[in-house]
Coordinates of C-alpha atoms and ligand atoms in Angstrom, one line a residue:
X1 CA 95.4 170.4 264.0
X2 CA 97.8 167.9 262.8
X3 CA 97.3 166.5 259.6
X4 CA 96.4 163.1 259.4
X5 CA 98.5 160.5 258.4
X6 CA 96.9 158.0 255.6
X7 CA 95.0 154.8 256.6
X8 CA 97.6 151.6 257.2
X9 CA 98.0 149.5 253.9
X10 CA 97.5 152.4 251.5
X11 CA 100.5 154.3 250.1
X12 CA 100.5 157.8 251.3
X13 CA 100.0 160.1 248.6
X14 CA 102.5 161.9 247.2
X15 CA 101.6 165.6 247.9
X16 CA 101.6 168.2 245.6
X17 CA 103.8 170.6 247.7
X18 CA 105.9 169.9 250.8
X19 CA 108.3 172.1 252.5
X20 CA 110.6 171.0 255.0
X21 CA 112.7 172.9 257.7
X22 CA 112.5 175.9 256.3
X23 CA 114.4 179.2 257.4
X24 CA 114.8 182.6 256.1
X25 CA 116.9 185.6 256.7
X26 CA 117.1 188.7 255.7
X27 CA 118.7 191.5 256.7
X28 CA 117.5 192.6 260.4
X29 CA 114.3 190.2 259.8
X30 CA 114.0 186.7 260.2
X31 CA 110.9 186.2 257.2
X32 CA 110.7 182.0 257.8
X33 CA 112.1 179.9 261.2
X34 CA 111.7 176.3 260.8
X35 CA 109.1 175.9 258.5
X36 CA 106.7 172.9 257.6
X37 CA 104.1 172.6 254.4
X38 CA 102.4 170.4 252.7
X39 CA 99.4 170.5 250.4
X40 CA 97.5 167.2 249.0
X41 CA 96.4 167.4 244.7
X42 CA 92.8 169.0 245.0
X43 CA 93.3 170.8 248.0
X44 CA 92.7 174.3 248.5
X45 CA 94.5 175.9 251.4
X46 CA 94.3 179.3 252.5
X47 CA 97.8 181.3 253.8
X48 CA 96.7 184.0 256.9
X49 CA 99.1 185.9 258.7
X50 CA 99.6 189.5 259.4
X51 CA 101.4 191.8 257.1
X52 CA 105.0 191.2 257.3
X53 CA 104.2 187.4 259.1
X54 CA 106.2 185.4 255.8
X55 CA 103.7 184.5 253.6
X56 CA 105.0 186.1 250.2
X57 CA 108.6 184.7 251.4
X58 CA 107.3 181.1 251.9
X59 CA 105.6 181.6 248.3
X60 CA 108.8 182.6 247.1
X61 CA 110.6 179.4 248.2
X62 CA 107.6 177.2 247.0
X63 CA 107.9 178.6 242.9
X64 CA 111.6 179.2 243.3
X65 CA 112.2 182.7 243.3
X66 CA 114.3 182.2 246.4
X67 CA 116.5 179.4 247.3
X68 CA 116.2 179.2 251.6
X69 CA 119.0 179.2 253.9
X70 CA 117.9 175.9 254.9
X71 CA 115.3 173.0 254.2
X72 CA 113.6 171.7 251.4
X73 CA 111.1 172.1 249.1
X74 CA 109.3 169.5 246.7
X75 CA 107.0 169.5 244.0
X76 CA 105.1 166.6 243.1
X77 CA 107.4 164.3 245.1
X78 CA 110.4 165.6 243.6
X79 CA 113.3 168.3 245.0
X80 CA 113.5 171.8 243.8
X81 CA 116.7 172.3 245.2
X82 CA 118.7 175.5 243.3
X83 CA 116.2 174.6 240.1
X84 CA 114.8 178.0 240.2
X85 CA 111.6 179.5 238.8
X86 CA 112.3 176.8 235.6
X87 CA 112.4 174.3 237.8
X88 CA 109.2 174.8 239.9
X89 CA 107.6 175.4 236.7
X90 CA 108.3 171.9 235.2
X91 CA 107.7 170.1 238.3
X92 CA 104.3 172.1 238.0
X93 CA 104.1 175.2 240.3
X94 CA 102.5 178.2 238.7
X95 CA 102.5 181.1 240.7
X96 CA 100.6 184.5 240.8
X97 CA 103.0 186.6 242.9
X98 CA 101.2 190.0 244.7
X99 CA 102.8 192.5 242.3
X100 CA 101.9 192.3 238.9
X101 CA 104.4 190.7 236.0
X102 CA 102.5 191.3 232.6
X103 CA 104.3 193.5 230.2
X104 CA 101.2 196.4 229.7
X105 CA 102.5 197.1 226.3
X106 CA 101.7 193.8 224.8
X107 CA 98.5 192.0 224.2
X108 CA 96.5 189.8 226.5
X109 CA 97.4 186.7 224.2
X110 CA 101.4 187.7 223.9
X111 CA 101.1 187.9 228.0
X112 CA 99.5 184.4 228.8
X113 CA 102.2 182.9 226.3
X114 CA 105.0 185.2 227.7
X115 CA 108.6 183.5 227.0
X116 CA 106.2 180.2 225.6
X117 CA 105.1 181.6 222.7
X118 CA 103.8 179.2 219.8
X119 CA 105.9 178.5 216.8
X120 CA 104.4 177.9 213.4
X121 CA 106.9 176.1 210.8
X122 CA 110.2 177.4 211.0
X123 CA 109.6 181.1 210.6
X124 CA 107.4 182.9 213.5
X125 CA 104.7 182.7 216.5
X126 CA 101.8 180.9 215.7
X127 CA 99.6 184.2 216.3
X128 CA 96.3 182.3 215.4
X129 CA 96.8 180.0 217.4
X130 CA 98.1 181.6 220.7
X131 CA 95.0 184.1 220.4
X132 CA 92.8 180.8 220.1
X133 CA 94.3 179.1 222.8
X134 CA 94.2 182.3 224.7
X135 CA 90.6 183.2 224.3
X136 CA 90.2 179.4 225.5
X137 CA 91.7 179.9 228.9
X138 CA 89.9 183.4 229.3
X139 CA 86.7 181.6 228.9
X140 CA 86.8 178.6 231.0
X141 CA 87.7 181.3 233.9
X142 CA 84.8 183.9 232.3
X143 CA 87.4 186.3 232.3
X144 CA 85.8 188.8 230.2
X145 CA 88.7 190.2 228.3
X146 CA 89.7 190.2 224.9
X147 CA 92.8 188.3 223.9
X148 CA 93.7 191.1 221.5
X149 CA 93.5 194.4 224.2
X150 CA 96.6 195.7 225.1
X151 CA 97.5 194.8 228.8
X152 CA 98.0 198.6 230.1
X153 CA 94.2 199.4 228.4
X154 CA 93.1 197.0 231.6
X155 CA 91.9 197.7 234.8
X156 CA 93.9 196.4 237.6
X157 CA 91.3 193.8 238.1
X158 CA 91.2 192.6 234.8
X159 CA 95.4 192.5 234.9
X160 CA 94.6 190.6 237.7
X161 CA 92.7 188.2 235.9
X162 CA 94.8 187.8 233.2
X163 CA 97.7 187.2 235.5
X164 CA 95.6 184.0 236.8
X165 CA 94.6 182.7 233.6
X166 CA 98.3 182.8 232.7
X167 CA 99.5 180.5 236.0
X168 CA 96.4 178.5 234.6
X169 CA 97.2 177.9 231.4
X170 CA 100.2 176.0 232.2
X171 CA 98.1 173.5 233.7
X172 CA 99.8 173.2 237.1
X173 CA 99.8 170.6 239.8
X174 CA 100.2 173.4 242.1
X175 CA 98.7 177.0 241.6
X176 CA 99.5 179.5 244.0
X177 CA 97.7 183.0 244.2
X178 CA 99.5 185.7 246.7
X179 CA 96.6 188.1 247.4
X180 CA 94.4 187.4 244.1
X181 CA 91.8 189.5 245.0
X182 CA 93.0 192.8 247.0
X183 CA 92.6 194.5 243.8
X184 CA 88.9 193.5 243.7
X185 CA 85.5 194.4 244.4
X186 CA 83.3 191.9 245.5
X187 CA 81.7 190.6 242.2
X188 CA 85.1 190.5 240.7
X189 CA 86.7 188.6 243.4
X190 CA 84.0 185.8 243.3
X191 CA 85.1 185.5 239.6
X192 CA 88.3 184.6 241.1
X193 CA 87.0 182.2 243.7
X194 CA 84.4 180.3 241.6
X195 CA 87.6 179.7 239.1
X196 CA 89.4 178.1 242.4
X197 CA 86.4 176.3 242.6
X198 CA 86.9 174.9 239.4
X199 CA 90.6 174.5 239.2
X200 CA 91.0 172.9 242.7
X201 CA 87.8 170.3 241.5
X202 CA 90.2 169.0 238.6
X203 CA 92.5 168.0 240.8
X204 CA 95.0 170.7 241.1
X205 CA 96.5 172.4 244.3
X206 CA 96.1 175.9 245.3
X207 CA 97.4 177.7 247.9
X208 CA 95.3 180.9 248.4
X209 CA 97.1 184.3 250.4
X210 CA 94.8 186.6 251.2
X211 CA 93.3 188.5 254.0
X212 CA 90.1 188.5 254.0
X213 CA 88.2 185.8 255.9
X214 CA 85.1 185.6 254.1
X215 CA 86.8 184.7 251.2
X216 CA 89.4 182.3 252.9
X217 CA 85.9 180.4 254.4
X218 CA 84.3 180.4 251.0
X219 CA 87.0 179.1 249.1
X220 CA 89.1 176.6 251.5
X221 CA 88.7 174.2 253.7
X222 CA 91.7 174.6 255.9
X223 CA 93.9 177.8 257.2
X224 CA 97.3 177.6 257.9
X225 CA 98.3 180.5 259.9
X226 CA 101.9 182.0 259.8
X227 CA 103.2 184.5 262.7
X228 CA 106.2 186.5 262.9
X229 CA 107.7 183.8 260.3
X230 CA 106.6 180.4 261.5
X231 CA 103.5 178.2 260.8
X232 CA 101.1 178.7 264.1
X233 CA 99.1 176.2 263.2
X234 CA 96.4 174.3 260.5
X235 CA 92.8 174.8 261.2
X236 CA 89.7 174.0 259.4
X237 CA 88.1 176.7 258.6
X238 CA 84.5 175.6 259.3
X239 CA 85.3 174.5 262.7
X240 CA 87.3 177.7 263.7
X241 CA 85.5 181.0 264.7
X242 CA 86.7 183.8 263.3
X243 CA 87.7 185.1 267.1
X244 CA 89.9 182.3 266.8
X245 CA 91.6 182.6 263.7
X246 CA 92.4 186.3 264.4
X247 CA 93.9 185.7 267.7
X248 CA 95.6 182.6 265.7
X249 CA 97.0 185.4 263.6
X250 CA 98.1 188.2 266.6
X251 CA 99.3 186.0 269.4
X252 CA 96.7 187.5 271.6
X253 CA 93.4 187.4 272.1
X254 CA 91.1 189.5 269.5
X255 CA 89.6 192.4 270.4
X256 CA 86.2 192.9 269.3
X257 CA 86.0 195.9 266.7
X258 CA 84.6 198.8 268.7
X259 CA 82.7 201.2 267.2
X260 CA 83.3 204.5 266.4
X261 CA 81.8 207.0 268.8
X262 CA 79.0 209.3 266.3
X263 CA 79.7 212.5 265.3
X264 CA 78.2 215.5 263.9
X265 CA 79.3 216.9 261.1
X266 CA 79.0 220.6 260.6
X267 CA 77.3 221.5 256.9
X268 CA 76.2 224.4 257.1
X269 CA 79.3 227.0 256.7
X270 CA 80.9 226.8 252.7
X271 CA 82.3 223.5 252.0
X272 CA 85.9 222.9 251.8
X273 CA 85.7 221.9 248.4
X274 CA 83.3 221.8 245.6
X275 CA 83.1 220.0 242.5
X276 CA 80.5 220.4 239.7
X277 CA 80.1 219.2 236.2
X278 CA 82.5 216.8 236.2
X279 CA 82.7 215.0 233.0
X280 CA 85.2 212.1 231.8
X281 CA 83.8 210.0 229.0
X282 CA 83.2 207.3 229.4
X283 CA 83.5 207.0 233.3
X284 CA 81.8 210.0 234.5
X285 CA 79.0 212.6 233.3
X286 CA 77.9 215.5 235.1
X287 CA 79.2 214.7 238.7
X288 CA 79.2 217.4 241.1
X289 CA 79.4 217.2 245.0
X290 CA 80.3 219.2 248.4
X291 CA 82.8 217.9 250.7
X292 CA 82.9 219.9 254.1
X293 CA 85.7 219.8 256.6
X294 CA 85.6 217.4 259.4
X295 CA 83.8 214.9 257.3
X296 CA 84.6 211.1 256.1
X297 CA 82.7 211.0 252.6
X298 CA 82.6 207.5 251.1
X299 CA 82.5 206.6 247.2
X300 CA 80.5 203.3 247.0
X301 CA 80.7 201.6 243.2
X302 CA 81.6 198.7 241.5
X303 CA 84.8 197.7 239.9
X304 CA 85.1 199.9 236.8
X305 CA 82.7 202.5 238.2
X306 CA 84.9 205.6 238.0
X307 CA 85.5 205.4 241.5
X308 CA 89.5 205.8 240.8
X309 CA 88.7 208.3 237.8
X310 CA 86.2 210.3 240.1
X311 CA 89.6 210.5 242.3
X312 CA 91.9 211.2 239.8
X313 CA 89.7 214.2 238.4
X314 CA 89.4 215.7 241.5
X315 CA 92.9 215.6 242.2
X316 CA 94.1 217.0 238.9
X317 CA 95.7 213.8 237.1
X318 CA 93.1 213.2 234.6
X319 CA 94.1 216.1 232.2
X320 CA 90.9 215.5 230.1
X321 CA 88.2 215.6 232.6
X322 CA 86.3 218.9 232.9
X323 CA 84.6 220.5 235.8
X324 CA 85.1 223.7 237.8
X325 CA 86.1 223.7 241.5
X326 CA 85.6 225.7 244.3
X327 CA 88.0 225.7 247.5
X328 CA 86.4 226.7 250.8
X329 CA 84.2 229.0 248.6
X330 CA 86.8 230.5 246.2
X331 CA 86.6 229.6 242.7
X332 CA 89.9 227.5 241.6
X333 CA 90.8 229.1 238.3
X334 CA 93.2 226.2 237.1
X335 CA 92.4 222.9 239.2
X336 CA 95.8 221.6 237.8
X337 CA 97.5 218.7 240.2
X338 CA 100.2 221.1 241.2
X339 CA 97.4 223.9 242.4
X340 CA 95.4 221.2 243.7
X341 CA 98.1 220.0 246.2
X342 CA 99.0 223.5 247.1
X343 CA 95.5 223.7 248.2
X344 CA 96.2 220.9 250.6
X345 CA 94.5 218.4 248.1
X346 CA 96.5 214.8 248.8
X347 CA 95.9 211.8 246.7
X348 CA 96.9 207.9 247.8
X349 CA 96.7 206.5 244.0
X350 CA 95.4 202.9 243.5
X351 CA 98.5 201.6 242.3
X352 CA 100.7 202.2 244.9
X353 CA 103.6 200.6 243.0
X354 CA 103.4 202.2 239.6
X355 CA 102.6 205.6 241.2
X356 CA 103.0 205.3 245.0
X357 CA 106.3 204.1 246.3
X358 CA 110.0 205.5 245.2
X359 CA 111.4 201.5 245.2
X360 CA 114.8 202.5 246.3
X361 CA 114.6 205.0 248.8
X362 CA 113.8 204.7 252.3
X363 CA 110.8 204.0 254.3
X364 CA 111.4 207.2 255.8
X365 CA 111.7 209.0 252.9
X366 CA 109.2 207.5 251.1
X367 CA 106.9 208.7 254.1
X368 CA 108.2 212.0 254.6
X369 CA 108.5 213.2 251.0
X370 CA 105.2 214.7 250.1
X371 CA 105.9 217.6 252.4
X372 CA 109.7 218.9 253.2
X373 CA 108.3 221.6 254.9
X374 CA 107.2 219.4 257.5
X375 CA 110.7 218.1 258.3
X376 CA 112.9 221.4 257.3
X377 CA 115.0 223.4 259.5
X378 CA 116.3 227.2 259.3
X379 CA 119.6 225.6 256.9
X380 CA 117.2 223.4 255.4
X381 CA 116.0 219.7 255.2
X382 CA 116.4 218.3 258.8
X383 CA 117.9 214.6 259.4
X384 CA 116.7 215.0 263.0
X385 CA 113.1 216.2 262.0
X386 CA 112.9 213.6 259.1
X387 CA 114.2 211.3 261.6
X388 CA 111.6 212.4 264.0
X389 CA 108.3 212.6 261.4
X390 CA 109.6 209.2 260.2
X391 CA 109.6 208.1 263.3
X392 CA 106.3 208.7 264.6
X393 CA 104.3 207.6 261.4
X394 CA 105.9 204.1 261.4
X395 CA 104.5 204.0 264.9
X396 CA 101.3 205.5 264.3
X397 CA 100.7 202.9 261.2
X398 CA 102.6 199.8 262.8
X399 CA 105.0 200.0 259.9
X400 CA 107.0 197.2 260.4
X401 CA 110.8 197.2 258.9
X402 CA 114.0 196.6 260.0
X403 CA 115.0 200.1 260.0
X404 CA 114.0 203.7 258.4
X405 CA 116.6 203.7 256.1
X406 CA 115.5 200.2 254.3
X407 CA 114.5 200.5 250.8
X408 CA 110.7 200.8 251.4
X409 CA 110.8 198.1 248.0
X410 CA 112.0 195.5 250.8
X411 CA 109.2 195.4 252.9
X412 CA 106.2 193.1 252.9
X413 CA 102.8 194.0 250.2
X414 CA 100.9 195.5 253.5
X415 CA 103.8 197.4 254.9
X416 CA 104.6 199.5 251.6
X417 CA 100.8 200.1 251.7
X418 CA 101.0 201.2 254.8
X419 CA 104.2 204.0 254.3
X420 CA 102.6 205.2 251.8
X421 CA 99.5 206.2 253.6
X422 CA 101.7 207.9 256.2
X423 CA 103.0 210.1 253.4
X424 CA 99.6 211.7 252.8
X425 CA 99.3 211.8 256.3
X426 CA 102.0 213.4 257.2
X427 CA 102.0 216.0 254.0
X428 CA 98.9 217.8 256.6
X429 CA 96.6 217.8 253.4
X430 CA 93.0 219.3 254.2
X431 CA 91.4 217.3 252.1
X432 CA 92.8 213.6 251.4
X433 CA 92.0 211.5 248.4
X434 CA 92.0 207.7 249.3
X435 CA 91.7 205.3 246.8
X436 CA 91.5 201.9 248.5
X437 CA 93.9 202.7 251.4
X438 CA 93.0 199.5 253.0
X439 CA 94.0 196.5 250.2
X440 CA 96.2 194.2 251.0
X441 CA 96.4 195.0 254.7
X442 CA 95.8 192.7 257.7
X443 CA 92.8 193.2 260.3
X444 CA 94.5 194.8 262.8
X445 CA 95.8 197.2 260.1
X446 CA 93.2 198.0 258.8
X447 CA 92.0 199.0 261.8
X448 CA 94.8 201.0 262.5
X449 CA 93.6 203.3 259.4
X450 CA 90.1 203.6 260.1
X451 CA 91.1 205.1 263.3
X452 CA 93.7 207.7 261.5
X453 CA 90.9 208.6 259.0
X454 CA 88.2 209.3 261.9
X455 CA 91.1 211.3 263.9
X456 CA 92.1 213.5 261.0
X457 CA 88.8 214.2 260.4
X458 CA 88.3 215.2 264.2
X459 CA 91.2 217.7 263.1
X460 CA 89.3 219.5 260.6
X461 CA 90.6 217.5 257.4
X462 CA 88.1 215.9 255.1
X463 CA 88.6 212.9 253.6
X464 CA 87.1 210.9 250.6
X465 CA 87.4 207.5 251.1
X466 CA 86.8 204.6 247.8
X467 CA 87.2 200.9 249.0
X468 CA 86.0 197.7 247.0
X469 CA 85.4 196.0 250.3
X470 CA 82.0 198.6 250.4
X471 CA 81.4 196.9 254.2
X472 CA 84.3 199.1 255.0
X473 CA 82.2 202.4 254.4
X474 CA 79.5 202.0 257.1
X475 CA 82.6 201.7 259.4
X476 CA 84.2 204.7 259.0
X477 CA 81.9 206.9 256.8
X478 CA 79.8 209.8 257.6
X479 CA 78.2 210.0 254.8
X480 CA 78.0 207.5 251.4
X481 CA 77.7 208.6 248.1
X482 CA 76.8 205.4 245.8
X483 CA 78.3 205.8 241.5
X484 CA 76.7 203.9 239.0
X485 CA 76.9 204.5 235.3
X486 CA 79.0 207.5 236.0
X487 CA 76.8 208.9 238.1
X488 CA 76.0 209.6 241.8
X489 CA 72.7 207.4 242.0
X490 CA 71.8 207.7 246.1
X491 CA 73.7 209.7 249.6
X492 CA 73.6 208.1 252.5
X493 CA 73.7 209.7 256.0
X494 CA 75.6 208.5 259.0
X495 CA 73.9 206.7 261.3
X496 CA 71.8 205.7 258.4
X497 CA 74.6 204.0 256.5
X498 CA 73.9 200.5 255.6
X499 CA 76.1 197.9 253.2
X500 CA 72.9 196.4 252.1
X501 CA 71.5 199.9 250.7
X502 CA 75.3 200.6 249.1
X503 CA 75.3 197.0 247.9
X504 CA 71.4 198.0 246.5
X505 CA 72.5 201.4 245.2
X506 CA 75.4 200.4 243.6
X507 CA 74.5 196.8 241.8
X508 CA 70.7 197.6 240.8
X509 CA 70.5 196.8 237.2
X510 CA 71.4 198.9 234.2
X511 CA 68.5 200.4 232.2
Ligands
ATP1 N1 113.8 191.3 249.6 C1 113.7 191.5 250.9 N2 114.7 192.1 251.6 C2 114.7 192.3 252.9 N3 113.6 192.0 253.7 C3 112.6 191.4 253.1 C4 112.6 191.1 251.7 N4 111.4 190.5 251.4 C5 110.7 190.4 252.5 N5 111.4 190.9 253.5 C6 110.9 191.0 254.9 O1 110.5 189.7 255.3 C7 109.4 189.7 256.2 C8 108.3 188.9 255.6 O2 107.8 189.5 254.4 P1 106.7 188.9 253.5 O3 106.7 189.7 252.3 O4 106.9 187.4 253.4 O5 105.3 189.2 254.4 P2 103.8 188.8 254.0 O6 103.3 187.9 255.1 O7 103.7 188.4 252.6 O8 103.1 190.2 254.3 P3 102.0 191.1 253.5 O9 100.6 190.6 254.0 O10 102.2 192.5 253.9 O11 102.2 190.9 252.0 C9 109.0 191.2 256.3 O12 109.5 191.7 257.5 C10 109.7 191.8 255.1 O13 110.1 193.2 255.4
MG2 MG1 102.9 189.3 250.9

């Protein structure tokens, strides 16, 4: 689809964003070739690619993070040129960039006013008046936050949230979101969409990154598609199937999502692990469950469940939940974290890059670290074997970087996800925590890890698996336990694993 020129005798408008020519390199990757963009006041458009494709590096151009090796960018008419971030911010882009900027030790208020804070008389911030103006922005996006918590008290969703109410704030022409709503569940993440709704309707601009389609076809009208670092092509969104948008987005034709071939799950030997009376107030009271080998046990809950805690606890990192634990029948004396992974007890944590990823070191080291053994020799660590391990989980995952040796921070919001699954997979653990392994990666991807979970469950491993998408868990589960008000409410049974009975177990309302 082109776009279409204005009628004869009207002046074309002035667009809120246009990009021109624009190219990209980096080392060993070229992120943008030739790029064209542009975005009409009022418009939402959505940004779809695979992980890796150029869409983060296109955002960074557009809010000025990055100057481009070549072409142009203008906001509201006029050229960005080397203005930088200040620039694109007076000219009216506000951007919410995939990883998180807000300082977690300051308040919600201090964060939406970061750098712009108000002045009273000559002497200091106007605190009244920033926690008024703050609370005012908070509402008009029902962003249920006070403007007085301290950031780090928030869940990653509400961070989230803040993050867009501080782009907003600054009334832009041009709002762009980079992935808005990976860290949400599905009630949260209409919170986000419905403020689109609202934001786009006053006449502003928003471009909207993100990879799931049901949210791209509730919220805009058009898609453009980037591959491999150029723009494929503008669609509307209502006229294009989602077959077609997904082969858009691979080059090839779509392969329908085959389903995974049943399997029985042996319960009736001791469990691999066993938790009871687990207890961390004010998430979780009283929890206890069996997890046998060979199985895929899914956590269904809303955001703020305890579906992270519930992982955490198990794992060993919440030092003040209580609960005993039993390992294939054997009583654990201390479940500390450090006897819990020499158990074989692995953990993917939510935030992968607060907790997951060592920024500066290698993909292949960031993959390989969680078990030296794996890639040791007789006169110790082995380059070849690391080489080797490295190797192989890159391939397995479709980890796509220039080299093994590039600083794992380097690589595209999917990509990092995706090392740092292979770590857990390639540490051997018998039972593997995963708290959303699939956010922020493409289709294909996510793919990619279903079929990994199912095959190291063939292997004997058993795997808990927590995802906000909760359509994900009648995919790959065997069996579904639903949370709700810190407890397990219902346990589902594969094949009788359903997302409206998770979506019924896990929203009915609070008594
Ligand atoms: N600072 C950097 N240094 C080197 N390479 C980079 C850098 N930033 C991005 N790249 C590379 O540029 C390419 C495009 O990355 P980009 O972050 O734009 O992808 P993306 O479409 O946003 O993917 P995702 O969906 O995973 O977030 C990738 O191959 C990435 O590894
Ligand atoms: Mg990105």
């Amino acid at each position: 689809m082109t776009i279409p020129s204005p009628p004869p005798g009207r002046p074309a408008p002035v667009p809120a964003a246009e990009a021109s020519g624009l190219n990209k390199q980096y080392p060993g990757v070229r992120a943008l070739s030739d790029v064209d963009f542009r975005i009409e006041p009022g418009e939402v458009r959505a940004l779809l690619g695979r992980n890796g494709a150029g869409k983060s590096t296109l955002i960074r151009m557009l809010s000025g993070v990055e100057v481009p090796d070549s072409g142009e960018v203008r906001i509201g008419g006029e050229t960005l040129g080397h203005g930088g971030v200040r620039r694109a911010v007076e000219l009216g882009a506000a951007t919410v960039h995939q990883e998180l900027s807000l300082v977690p030790e300051m308040t919600v208020a201090e964060n939406l006013f970061l750098g712009e804070w108000p002045r009273s008389g000559l002497s200091g911030v106007d605190f009244p008046r920033m926690r008024r103006e703050a609370a005012e922005v908070l509402a008009e996006l029902d962003v249920r936050v006070s403007p007085e918590a301290t950031v780090g008290s928030l869940s990653l969703a509400e961070q989230q949230l803040v993050e867009i109410a501080r782009a907003v704030r600054r009334r832009p022409r041009l709002l762009i979101l980079d992935e808005p709503t990976s860290a949400l569940a599905a009630g949260e993440a209409r919170t986000v969409l419905e403020a689109v709704g609202r934001i786009s309707a006053s006449g502003v601009a928003v471009i909207y990154v993100s990879h799931r389609l049901d949210e791209i076809r509730q919220v805009a009208r058009s898609v453009t598609v980037v591959r491999d670092g150029s723009v494929v092509d503008t669609v509307d969104v209502q006229e294009a199937t989602t077959t077609q948008i997904v082969a858009l987005m691979l080059g090839q034709a779509a392969r329908e999502q085959e389903p995974f071939a049943p399997r029985t799950v042996d319960r009736s030997s001791a469990p691999l692990l066993s938790v009871r009376g687990l207890t961390l107030a004010p998430k979780l009271e009283d929890i206890g469950f069996d997890l046998y080998a060979g199985e895929v046990l899914g956590i269904g809950g809303l955001l703020g469940s305890g579906r992270s805690e519930l992982l955490r606890s198990v794992a060993g990192f919440e030092p003040e939940a209580e609960r005993t634990v039993a390992f294939e029948g054997r009583p654990v004396a201390r479940p500390s974290a450090a006897e819990m992974k020499r158990l074989g007890v692995g953990m993917t944590p939510e935030d992968r890059k607060g907790e997951g990823i060592v920024p500066l070191l290698g993909v292949g080291e960031n993959m390989t670290m969680a078990w030296f053994a794996g890639i040791s020799g007789r006169a110790g660590l082995s380059s070849r074997r690391a080489a080797e391990a490295g190797d192989e989980l890159a391939r397995r995952l479709a980890v796509k970087t220039p080299g093994l040796d590039t600083p794992i921070v380097n690589l595209s919001g999917g990509n990092q996800q995706k090392a740092v699954i292979g770590r857990w997979l390639h540490a051997r653990s018998r039972v593997l925590l995963l708290d959303e392994p699939t956010r922020g990666v493409d289709v294909e991807a996510k793919q990619q890890i279903y079929r990994l979970i199912r095959s190291l469950a063939d292997e004997g491993a058993a795997v808990v698996f927590v995802s906000g998408e909760l359509e994900e868990l009648p995919l790959v589960c065997d069996r579904v336990l639903t949370l709700q008000n810190g407890r397990f409410t219902r346990e589902f049974l594969a094949p009788d694993i359903t997302l409206d009975d998770i979506m019924a177990a896990t929203m009915a309302v609070e008594v």
